[in-house]
Short mmCIF file of C-alpha atoms and ligand atoms in Angstrom, two decimals:
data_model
loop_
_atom_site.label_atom_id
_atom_site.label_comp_id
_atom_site.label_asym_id
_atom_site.label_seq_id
_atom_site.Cartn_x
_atom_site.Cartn_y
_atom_site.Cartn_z
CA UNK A 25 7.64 -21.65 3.92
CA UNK A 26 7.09 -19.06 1.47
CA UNK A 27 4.45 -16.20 2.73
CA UNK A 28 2.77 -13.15 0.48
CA UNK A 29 1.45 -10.07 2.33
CA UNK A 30 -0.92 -8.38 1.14
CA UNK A 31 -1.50 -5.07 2.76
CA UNK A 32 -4.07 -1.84 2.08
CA UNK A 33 -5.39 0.94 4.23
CA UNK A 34 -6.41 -0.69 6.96
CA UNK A 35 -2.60 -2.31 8.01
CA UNK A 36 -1.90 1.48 8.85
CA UNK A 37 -5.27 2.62 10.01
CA UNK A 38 -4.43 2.19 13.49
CA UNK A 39 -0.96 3.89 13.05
CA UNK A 40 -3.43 6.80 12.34
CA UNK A 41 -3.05 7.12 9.07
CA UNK A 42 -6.51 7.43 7.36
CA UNK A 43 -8.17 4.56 4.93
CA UNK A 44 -9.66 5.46 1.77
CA UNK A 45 -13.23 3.80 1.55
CA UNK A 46 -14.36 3.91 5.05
CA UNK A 47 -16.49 6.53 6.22
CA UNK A 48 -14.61 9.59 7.04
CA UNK A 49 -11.91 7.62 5.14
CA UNK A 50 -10.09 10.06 2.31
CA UNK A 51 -12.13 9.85 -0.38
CA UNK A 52 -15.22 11.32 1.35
CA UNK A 53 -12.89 14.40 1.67
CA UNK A 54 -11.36 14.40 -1.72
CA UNK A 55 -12.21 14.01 -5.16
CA UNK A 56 -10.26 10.78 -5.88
CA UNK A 57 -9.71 11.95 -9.82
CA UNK A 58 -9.02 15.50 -8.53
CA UNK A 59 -5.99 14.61 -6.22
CA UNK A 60 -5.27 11.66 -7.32
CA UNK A 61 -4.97 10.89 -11.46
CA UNK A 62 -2.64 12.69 -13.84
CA UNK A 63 -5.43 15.04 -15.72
CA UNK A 64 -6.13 16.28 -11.85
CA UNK A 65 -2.38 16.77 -11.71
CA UNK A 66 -2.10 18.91 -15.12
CA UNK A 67 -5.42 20.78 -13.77
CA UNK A 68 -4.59 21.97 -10.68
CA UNK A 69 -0.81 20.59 -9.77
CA UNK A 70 -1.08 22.94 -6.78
CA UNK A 71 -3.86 21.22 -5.11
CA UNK A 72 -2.42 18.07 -6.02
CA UNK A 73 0.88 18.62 -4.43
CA UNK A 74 -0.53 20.13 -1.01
CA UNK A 75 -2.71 16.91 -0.82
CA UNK A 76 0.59 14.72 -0.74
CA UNK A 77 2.24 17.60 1.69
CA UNK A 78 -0.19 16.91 4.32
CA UNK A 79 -0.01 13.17 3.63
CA UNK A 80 3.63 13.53 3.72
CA UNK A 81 3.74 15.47 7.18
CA UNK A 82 1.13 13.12 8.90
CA UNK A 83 3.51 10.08 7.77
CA UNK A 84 6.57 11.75 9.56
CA UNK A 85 4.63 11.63 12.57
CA UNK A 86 3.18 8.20 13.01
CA UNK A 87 4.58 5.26 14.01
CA UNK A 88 3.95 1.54 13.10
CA UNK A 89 1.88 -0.66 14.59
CA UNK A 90 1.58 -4.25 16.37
CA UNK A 91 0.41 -5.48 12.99
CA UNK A 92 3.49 -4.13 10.85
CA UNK A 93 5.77 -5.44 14.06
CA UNK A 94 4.16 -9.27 14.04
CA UNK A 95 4.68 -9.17 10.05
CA UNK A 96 8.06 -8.21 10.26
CA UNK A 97 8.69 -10.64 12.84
CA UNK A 98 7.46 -13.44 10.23
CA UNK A 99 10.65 -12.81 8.76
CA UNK A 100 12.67 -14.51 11.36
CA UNK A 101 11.21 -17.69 10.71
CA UNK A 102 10.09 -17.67 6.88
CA UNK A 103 10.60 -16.50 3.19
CA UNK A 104 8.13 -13.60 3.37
CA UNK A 105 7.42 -10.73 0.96
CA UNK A 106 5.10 -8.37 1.81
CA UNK A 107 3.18 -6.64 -0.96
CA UNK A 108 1.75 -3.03 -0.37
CA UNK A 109 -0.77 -1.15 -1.41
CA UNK A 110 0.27 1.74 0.91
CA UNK A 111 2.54 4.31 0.32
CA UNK A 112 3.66 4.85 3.55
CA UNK A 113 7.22 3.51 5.26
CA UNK A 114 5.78 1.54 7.90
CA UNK A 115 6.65 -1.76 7.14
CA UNK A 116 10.11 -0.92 6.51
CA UNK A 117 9.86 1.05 9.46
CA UNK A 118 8.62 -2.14 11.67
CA UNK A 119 11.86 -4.44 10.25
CA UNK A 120 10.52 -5.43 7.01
CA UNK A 121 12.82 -5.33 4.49
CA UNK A 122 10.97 -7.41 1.36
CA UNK A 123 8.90 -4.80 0.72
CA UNK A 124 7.06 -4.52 -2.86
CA UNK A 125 4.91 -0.84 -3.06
CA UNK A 126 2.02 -1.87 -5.85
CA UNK A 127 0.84 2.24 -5.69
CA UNK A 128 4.20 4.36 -5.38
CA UNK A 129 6.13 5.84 -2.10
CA UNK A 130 5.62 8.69 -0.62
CA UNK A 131 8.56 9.37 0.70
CA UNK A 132 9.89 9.63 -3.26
CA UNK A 133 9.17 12.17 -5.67
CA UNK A 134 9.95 11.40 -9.04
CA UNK A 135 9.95 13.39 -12.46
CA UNK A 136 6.96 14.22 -14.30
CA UNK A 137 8.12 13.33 -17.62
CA UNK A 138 11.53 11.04 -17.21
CA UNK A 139 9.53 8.25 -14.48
CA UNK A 140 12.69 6.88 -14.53
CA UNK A 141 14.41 9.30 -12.25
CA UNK A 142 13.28 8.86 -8.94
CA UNK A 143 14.35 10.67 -5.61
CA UNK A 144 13.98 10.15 -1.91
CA UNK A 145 11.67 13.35 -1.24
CA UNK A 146 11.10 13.72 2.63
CA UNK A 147 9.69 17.11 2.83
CA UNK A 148 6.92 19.26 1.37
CA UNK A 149 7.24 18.88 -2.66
CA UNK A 150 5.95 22.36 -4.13
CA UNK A 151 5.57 24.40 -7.93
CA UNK A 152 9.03 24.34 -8.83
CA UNK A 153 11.05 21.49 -7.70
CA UNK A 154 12.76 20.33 -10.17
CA UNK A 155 14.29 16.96 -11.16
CA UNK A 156 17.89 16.89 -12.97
CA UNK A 157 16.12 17.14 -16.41
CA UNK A 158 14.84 20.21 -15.38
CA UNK A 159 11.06 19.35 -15.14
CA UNK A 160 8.80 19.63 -12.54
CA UNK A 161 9.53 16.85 -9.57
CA UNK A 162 5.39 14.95 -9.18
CA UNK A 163 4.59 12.71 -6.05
CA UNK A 164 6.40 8.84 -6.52
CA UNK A 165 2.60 7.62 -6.94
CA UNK A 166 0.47 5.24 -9.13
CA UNK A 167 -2.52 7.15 -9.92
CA UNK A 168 -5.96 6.19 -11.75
CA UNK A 169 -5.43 5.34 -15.00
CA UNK A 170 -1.46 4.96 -15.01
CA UNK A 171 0.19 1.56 -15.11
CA UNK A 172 1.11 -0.73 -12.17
CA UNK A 173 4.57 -1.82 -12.64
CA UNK A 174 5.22 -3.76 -9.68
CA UNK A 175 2.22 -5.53 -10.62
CA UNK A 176 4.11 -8.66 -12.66
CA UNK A 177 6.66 -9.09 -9.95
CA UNK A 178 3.98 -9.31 -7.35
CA UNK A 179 2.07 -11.42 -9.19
CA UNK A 180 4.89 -14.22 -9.07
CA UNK A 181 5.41 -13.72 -5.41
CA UNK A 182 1.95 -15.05 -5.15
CA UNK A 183 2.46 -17.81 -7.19
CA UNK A 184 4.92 -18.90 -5.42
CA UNK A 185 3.61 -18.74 -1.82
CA UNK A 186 2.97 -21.51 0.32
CA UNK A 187 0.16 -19.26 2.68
CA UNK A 188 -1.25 -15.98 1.86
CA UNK A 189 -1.90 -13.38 4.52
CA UNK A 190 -4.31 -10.27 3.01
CA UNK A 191 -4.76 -7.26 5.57
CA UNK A 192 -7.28 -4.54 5.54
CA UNK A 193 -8.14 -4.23 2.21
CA UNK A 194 -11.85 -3.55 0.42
CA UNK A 195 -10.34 -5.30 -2.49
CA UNK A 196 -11.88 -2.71 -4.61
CA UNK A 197 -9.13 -1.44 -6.93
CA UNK A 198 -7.47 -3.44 -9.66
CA UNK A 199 -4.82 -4.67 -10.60
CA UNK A 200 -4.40 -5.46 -6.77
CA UNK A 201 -7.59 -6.73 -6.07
CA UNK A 202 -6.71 -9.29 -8.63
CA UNK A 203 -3.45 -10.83 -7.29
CA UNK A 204 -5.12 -13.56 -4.83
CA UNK A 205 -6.66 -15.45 -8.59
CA UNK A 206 -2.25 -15.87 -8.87
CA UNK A 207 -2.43 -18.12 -5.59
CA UNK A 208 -2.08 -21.72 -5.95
CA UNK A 209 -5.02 -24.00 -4.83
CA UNK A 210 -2.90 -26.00 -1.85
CA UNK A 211 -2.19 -22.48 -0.77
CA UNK A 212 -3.88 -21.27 2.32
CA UNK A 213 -5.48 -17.42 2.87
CA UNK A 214 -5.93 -15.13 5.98
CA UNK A 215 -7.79 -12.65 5.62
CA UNK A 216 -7.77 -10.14 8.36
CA UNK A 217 -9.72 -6.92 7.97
CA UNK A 218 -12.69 -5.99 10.55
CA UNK A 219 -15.31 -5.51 7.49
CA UNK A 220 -14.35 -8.64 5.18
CA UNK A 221 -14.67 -8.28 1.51
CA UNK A 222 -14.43 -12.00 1.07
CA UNK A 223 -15.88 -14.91 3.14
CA UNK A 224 -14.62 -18.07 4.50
CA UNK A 225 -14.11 -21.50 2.76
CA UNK A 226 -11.95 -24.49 2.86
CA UNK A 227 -9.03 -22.37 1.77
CA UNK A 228 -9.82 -19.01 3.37
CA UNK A 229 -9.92 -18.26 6.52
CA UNK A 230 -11.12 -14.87 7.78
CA UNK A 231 -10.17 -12.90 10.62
CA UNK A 232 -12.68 -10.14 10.65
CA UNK A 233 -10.93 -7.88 13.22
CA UNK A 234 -8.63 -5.01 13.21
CA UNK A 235 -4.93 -5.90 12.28
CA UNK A 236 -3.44 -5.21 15.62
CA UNK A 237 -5.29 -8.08 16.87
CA UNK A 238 -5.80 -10.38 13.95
CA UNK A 239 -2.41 -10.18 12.59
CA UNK A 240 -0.46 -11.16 15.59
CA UNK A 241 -2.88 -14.24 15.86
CA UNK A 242 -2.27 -15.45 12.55
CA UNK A 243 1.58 -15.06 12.79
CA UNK A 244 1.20 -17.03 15.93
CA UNK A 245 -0.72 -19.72 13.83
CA UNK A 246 2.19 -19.57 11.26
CA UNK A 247 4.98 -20.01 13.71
P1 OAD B 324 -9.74 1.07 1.45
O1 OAD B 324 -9.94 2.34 2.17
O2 OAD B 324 -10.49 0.85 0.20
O3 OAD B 324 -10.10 -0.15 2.43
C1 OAD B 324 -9.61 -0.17 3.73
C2 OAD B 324 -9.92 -1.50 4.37
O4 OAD B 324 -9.32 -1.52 5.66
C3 OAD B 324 -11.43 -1.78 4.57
O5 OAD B 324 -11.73 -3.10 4.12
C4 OAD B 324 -11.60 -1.65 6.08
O6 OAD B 324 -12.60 -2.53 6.60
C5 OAD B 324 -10.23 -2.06 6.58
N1 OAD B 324 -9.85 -1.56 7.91
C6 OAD B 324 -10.23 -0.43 8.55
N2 OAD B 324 -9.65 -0.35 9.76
C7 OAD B 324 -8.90 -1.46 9.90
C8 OAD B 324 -8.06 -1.98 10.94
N3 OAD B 324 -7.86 -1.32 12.08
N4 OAD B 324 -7.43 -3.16 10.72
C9 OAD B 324 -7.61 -3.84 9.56
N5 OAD B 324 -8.39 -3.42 8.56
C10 OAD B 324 -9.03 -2.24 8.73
O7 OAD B 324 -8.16 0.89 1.24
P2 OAD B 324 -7.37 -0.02 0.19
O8 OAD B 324 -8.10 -1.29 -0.07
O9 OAD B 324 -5.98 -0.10 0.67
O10 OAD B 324 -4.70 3.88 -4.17
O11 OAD B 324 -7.43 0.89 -1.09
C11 OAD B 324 -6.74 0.52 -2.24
C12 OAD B 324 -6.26 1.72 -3.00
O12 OAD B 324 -7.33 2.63 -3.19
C13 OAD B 324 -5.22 2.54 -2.27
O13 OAD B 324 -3.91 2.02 -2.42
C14 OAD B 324 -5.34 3.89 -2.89
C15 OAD B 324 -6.84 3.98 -2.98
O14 OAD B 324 -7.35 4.76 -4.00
C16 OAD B 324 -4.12 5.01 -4.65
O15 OAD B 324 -4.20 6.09 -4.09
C17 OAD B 324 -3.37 4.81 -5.90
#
């Protein structure tokens, strides 16, 4: 059977990594277009560095979760790609190892004017880094307002899929939000996420608890 994964914030909240739109999730701390859109970046590319430092070091220093493990244990018995909104490691941390990042990696930086040269960047990135064309290395992230590249790949995956697992996402930010529309209509959807953004029909079928919980009951389901 072919499976799409669809993962945001909430896979890794209980890793204890942060979401974004929960309370006391990121955004209530941050100005989103400060820290995280290119004019921010050519305002203050200070600020906006030290934000990804800190997310960065807190990465380094988590682990993932029973809901990464269960999806990576999907593997064993299907065709399963997961598709990420995160930007952290920690489904190819778990085992997974079809893993498409829809938002960047943050364990990459990248340069700010050649996007094509990308590097594996696992400590602080600071005012001066440089990539080999001698310009200033940014954070291997999709910001507001930049393009989605993954997007068309991803798009396909769901196409293609047989089931459709989505996990903690508030299905709030485009193009992602979009991809389930791809999904054919025999397909099947689980939606796991303790505060739903979408509610149950023929098709759907919602799980509204926390991933470490919900996920490992729908991979059960699936075996
Ligand atoms: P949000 O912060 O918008 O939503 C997090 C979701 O996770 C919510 O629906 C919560 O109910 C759910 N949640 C919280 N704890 C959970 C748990 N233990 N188990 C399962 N679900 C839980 O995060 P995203 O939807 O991922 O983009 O946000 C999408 C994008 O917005 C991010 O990729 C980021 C952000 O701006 C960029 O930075 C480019």
């Amino acid at each position: 059977m072919k499976i799409a994964v669809l993962t945001g914030a909430g896979v890794s909240a209980e890793s204890g990594i942060k979401t974004f739109r929960d309370s006391d999730g990121l955004w209530e701390g941050h100005d989103v277009m400060e820290v995280a859109s290119p004019e921010g970046f050519a305002r203050n590319p200070k600020a906006v560095l030290e934000f990804y430092n800190q997310r960065r070091r807190q990465l380094l220093a988590v682990q993932p979760n029973a809901a990464h493990k269960a999806l990576a244990g999907l593997e064993k018995m299907h065709e399963v790609t997961i598709i990420t909104q995160n930007v952290d490691d920690l489904h190819e941390r778990a085992g997974s190892t079809n893993v498409i990042h829809l938002h960047g990696e943050l364990l990459k930086a990248r340069c700010s004017v050649n996007e094509n040269l990308v590097l594996d960047w696992k400590q602080d990135l600071n005012l001066g880094d440089l990539s080999d064309g001698n310009h200033q290395l940014r954070p291997h992230i999709v910001w507001f307002g930049e393009m989605v590249p993954m997007i068309e790949v991803a798009a396909e995956v769901v196409e293609k899929a047989d089931v459709i697992i989505i996990v903690g996402t508030s299905m709030q930010v485009y193009p992602a939000a979009g991809l389930v529309q791809y999904s054919k209509p025999s397909s099947t959807i689980y939606f796991i996420d303790p505060n739903p953004s979408i509610s149950e029909t023929k098709r759907i079928k919602v799980f509204s608890e926390k991933a470490s919980t919900g996920v490992p009951k729908v991979v059960e389901l699936l075996k």
